[in-house]
Coordinates of C-alpha atoms in Angstrom, one line a residue:
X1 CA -19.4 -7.9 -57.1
X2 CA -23.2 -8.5 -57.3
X3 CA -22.4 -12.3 -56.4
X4 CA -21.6 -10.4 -53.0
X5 CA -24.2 -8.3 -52.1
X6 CA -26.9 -10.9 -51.6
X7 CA -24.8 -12.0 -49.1
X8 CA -23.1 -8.9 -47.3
X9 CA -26.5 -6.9 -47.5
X10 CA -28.1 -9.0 -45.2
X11 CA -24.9 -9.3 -42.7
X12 CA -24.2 -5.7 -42.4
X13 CA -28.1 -5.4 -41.9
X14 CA -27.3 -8.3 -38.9
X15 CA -24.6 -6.1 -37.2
X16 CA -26.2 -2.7 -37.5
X17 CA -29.6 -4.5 -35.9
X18 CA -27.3 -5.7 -33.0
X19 CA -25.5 -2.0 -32.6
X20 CA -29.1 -0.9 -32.3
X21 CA -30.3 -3.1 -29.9
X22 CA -27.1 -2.2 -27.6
X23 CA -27.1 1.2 -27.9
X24 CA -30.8 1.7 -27.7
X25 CA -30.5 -0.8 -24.2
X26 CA -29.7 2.0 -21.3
X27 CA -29.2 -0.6 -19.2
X28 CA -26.4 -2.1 -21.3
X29 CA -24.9 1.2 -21.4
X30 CA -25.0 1.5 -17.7
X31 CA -23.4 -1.6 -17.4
X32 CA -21.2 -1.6 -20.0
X33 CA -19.5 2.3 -19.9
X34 CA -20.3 3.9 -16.3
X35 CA -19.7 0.6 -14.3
X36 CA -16.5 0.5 -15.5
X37 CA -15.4 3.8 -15.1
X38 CA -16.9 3.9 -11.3
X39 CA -15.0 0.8 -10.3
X40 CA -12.0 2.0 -12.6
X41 CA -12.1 4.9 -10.4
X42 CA -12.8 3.9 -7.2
X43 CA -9.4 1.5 -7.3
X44 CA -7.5 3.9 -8.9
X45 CA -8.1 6.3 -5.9
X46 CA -7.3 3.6 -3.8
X47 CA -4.1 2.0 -5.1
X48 CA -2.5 5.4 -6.9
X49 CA -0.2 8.0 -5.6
X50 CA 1.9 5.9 -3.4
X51 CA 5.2 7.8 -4.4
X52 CA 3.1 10.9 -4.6
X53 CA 0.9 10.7 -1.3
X54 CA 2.1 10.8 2.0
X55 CA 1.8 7.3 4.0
X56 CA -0.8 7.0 6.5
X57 CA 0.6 7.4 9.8
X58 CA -0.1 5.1 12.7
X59 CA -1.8 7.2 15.2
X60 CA 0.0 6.7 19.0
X61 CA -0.4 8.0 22.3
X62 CA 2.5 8.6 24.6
X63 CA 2.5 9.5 28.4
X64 CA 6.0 10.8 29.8
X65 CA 6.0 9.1 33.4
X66 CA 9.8 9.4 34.3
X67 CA 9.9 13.1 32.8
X68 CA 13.9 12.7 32.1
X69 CA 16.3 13.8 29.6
X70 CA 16.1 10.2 28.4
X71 CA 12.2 10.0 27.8
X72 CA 11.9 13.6 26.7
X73 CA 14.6 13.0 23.7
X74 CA 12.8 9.5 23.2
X75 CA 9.5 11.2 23.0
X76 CA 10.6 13.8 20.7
X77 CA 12.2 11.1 18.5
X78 CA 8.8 9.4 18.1
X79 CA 7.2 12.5 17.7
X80 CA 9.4 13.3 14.8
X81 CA 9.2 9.9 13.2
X82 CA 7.3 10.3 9.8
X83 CA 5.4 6.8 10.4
X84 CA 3.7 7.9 13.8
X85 CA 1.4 10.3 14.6
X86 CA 2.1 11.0 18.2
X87 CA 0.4 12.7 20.8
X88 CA 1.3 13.3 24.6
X89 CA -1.4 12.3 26.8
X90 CA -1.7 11.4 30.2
X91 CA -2.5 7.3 31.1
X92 CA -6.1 7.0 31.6
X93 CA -6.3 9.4 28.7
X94 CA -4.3 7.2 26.7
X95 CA -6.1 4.1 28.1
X96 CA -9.2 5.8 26.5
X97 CA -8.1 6.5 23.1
X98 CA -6.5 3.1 22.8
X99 CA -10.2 2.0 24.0
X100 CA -12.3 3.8 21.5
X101 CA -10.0 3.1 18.6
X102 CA -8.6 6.7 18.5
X103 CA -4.9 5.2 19.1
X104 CA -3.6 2.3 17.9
X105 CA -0.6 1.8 20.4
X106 CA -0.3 3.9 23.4
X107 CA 3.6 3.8 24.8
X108 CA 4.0 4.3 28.9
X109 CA 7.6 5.5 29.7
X110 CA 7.7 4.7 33.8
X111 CA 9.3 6.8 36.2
X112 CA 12.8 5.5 36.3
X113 CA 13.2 4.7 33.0
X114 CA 16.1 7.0 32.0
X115 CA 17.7 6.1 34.9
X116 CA 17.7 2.2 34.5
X117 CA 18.1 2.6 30.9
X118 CA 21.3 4.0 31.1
X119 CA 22.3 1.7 33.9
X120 CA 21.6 -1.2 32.1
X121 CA 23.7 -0.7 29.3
X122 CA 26.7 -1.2 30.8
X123 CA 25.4 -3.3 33.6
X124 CA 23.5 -7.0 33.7
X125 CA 20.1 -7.4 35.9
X126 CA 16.8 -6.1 35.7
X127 CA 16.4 -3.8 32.7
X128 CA 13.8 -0.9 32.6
X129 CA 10.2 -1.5 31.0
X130 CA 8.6 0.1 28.0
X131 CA 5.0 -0.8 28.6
X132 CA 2.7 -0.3 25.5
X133 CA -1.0 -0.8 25.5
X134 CA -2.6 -1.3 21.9
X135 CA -5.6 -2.7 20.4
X136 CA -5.4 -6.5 19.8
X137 CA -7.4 -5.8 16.4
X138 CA -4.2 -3.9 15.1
X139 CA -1.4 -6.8 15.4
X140 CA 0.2 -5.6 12.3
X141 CA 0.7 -1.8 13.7
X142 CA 1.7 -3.2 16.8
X143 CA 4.6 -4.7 15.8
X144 CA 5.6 -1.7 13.5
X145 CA 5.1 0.6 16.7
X146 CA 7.5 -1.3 18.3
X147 CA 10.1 -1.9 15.9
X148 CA 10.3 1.8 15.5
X149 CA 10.2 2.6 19.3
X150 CA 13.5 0.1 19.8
X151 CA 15.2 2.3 16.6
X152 CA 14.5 5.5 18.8
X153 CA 14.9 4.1 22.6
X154 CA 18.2 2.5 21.0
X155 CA 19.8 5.8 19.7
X156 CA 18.4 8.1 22.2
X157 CA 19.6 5.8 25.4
X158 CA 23.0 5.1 23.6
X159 CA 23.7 8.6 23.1
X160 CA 23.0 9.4 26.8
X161 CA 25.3 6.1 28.2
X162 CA 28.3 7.6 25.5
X163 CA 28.0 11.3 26.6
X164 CA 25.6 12.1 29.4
X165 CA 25.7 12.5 33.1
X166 CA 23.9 9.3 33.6
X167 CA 25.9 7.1 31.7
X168 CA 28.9 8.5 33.4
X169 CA 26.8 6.9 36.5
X170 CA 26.3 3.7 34.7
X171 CA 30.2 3.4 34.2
X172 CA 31.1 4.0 37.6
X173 CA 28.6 1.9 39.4
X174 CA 30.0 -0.8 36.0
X175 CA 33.1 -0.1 37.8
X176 CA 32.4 -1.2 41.4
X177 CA 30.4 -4.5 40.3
X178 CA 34.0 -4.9 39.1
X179 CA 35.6 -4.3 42.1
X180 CA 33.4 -6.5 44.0
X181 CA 33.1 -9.5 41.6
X182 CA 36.1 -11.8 43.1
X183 CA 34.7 -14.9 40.7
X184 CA 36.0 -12.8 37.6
X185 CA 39.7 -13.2 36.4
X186 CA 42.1 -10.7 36.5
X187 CA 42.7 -10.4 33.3
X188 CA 39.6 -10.1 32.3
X189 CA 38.6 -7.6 34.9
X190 CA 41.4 -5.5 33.6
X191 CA 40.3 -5.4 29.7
X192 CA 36.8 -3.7 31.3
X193 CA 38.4 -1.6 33.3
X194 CA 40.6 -0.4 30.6
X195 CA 37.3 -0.4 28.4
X196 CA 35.1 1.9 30.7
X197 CA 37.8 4.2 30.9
X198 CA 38.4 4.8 27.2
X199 CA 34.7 5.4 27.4
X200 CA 35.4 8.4 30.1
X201 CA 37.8 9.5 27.9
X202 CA 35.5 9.3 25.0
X203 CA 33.0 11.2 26.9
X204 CA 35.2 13.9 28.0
X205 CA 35.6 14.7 24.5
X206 CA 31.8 14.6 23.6
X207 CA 31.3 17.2 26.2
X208 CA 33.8 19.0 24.4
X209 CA 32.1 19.0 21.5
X210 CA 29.4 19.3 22.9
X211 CA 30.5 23.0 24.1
X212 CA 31.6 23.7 20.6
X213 CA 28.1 23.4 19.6
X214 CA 28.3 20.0 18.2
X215 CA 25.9 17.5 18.5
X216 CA 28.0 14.2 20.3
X217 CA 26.6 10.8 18.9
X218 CA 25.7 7.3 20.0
X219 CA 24.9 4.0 18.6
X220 CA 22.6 5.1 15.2
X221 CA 21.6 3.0 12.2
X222 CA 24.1 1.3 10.0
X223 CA 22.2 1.8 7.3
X224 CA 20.0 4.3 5.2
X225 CA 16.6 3.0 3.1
X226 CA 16.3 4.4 -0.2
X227 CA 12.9 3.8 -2.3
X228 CA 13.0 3.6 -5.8
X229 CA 9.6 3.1 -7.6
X230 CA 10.2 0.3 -10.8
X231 CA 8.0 1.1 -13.6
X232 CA 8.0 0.9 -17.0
X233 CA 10.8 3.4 -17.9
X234 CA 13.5 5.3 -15.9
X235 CA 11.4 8.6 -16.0
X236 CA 8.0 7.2 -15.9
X237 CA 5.9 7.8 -13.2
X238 CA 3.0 5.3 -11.5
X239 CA -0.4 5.7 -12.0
X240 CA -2.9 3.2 -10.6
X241 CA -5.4 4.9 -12.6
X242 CA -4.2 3.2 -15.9
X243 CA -3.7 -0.3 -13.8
X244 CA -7.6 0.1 -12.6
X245 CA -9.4 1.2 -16.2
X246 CA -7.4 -1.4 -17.7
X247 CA -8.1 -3.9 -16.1
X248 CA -11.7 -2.9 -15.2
X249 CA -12.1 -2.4 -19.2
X250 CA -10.7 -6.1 -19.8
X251 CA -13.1 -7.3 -17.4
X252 CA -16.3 -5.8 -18.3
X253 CA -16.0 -6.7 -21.9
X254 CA -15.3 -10.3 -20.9
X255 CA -18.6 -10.2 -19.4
X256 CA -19.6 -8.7 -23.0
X257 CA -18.6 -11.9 -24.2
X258 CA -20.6 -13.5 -22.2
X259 CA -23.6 -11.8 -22.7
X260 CA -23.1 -12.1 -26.7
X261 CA -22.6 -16.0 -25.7
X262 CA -26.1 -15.9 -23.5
X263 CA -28.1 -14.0 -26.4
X264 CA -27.8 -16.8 -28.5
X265 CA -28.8 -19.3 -26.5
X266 CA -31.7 -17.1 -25.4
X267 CA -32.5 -16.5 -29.5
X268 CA -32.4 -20.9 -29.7
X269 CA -35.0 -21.5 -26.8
X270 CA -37.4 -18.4 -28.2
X271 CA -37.3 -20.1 -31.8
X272 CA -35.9 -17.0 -33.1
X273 CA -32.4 -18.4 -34.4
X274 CA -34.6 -20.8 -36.5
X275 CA -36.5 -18.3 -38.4
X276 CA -33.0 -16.3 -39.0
X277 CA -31.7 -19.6 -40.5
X278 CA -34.7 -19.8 -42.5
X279 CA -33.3 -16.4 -44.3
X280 CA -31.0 -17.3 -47.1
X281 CA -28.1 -17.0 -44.6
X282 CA -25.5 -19.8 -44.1
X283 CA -24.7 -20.2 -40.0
X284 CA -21.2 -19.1 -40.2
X285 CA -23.0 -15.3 -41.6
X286 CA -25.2 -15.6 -38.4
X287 CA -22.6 -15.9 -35.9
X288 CA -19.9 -13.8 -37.4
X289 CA -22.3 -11.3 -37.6
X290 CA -23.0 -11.2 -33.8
X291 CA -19.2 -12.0 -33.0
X292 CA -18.4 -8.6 -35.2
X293 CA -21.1 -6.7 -33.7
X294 CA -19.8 -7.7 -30.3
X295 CA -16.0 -6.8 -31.2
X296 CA -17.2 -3.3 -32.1
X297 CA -19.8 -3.1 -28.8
X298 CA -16.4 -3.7 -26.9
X299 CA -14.1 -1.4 -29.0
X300 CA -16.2 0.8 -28.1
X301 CA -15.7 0.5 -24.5
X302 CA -12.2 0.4 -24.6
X303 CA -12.5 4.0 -26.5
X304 CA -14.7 5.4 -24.0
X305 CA -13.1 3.9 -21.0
X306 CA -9.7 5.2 -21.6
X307 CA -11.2 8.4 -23.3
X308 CA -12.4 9.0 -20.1
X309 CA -9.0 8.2 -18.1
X310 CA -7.1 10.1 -20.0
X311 CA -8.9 13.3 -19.8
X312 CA -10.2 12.8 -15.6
X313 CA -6.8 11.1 -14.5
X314 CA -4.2 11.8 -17.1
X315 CA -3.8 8.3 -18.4
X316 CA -1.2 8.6 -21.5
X317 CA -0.3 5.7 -24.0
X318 CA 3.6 5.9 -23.2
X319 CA 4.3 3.0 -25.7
X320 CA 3.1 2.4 -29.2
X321 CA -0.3 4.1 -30.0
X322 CA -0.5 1.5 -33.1
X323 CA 0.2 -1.8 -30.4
X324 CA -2.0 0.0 -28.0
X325 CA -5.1 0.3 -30.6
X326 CA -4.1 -3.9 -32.1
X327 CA -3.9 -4.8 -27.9
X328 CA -7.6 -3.6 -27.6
X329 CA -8.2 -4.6 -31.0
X330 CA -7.8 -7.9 -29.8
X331 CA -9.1 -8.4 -27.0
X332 CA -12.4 -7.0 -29.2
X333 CA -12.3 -9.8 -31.3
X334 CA -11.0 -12.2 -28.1
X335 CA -14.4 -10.9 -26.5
X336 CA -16.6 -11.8 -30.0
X337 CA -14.9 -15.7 -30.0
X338 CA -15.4 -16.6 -26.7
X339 CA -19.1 -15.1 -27.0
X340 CA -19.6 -17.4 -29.8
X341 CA -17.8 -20.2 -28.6
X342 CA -19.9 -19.9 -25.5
X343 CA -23.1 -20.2 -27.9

């Protein structure tokens, strides 16, 4: 036991010198415990509460030139679509927003849209244009916008060329292009006919449903998207808080490391390392007392770190507390080695 003491005396005496030093240093502190928490926090804000938080919506203009029952329901539609944030402008009004960054896409329904729309589903030619004016700097939402407006002018435009007074237009001009197209074969001008008359008949019992008070249908999605969230359990929910502090905690005590590394070699060129190992100390007592003290410098950054998560941001330990504390553990001792090793 006394064999020991002349040894452990002066090591415990090293570590409690270097606990000082860092706790005494405000500027360490700064570094070491707010920065991490800041940054922790400032990510977490940023990448949590994507099941929880409502998606930005892509702001959009839209100006109602043809005034229809086509573009109304297709303005509605947009309207109602949780991605966009739509507003009804006129053009120039439109123009400006788009201009001044206030919309990203601005959507321009011409007069005769309705019309042609329904027209050319059942006919070949010229179709109607959707013209959309957007900012080149938003590519990204520009193509969203768009896929999104062809969902909408697709469902709204088939619904009127199945059941609506313009697509029973469609079907009979469809029918005299018929007539009057001697290159096509009998047979196969028969098949249409026969086709664009089940769709009278189909219509006919739309409107009837229609007066029954319900809703008659077009050409919808195939499909329905569900989102489900993979984390790690069934019932457990995301947080990006304990992503950020993690992480941010990891990284700041690797730069611990570092530092523990950097003091040595600043202790070396001062000449101070040679007076300690004039003390009856071997080397291996020198270093292993910086490495501890370093391991406890960052324990206790992972203690206040997540201390502070779990109390601001509701950070739990959903696994094992005891693999939890060993994790941190060592990555504390990881953070002493590659100090030393460093030196």
């Amino acid at each position: 036991m006394n064999s020991a003491s002349p040894f452990a005396a002066p090591f415990w005496a090293l570590v409690r010198k270097d606990l000082r030093i860092f706790f005494s240093d405000r500027r360490a502190l700064l570094m070491s415990f707010v920065a991490p928490i800041l940054i922790g926090a400032f990510f977490g804000f940023i990448f949590d509460g994507g099941s929880k938080k409502e998606a930005a919506k892509v702001p959009v203009s839209a100006v109602d030139q043809d005034g229809s029952g086509i573009s109304r329901r297709l303005v509605a539609a947009l309207s109602a679509d949780p991605g966009l944030a739509l507003k009804a402008e006129a053009l120039e009004e439109a123009k400006a927003h788009v201009r001044k960054g206030r919309s990203t896409v601005a959507v321009v329904v011409p007069r005769g849209f309705g019309e042609g729309a329904a027209r050319g589903f059942f006919r070949g030619g010229a179709k109607p244009e959707l013209e959309v004016l957007y900012d080149p700097s938003h590519a990204a939402e520009l193509a969203m916008v768009k896929g999104v407006l062809t969902q909408h002018a697709m469902e709204v435009v088939s619904a009127e060329a199945f059941s609506g007074e313009a697509g029973r237009q469609a079907r009979r001009e469809a029918e005299q292009d018929l007539e009057a197209s001697p290159d096509m074969p009998a047979a196969d001008r028969a098949v249409l006919k026969d086709l664009l008359g089940s769709l009278d008949r189909f219509q006919a019992r739309q409107s009837g449903a229609k007066a029954a008070g319900t809703e008659g249908g077009g050409l919808g999605m195939p499909f329905a998207f569900v989102d489900k969230a993979v984390t790690s359990g069934d019932a457990v929910a995301y947080n990006g808080f304990a992503h950020a502090f993690g992480g941010m905690s990891v990284q700041f005590i690797l730069f611990m490391g570092i530092e523990a590394g950097v003091s040595v070699l600043m202790l070396r060129q001062s000449g101070l390392w040679r007076r300690l190992r004039a003390a009856p100390l071997s080397k291996a007592a020198l270093l292993g007392a910086r490495g501890l003290s370093a391991a406890i410098c960052a324990l206790s950054v992972f203690a206040v770190v997540f201390a502070f998560a779990m109390l601001a941001f509701k950070v739990r330990i959903l696994g094992s507390v005891a693999g939890f504390v060993g994790v941190c553990a060592a990555f504390s001792l990881m953070t002493a080695g590659y100090g030393l090793l460093i030196a």
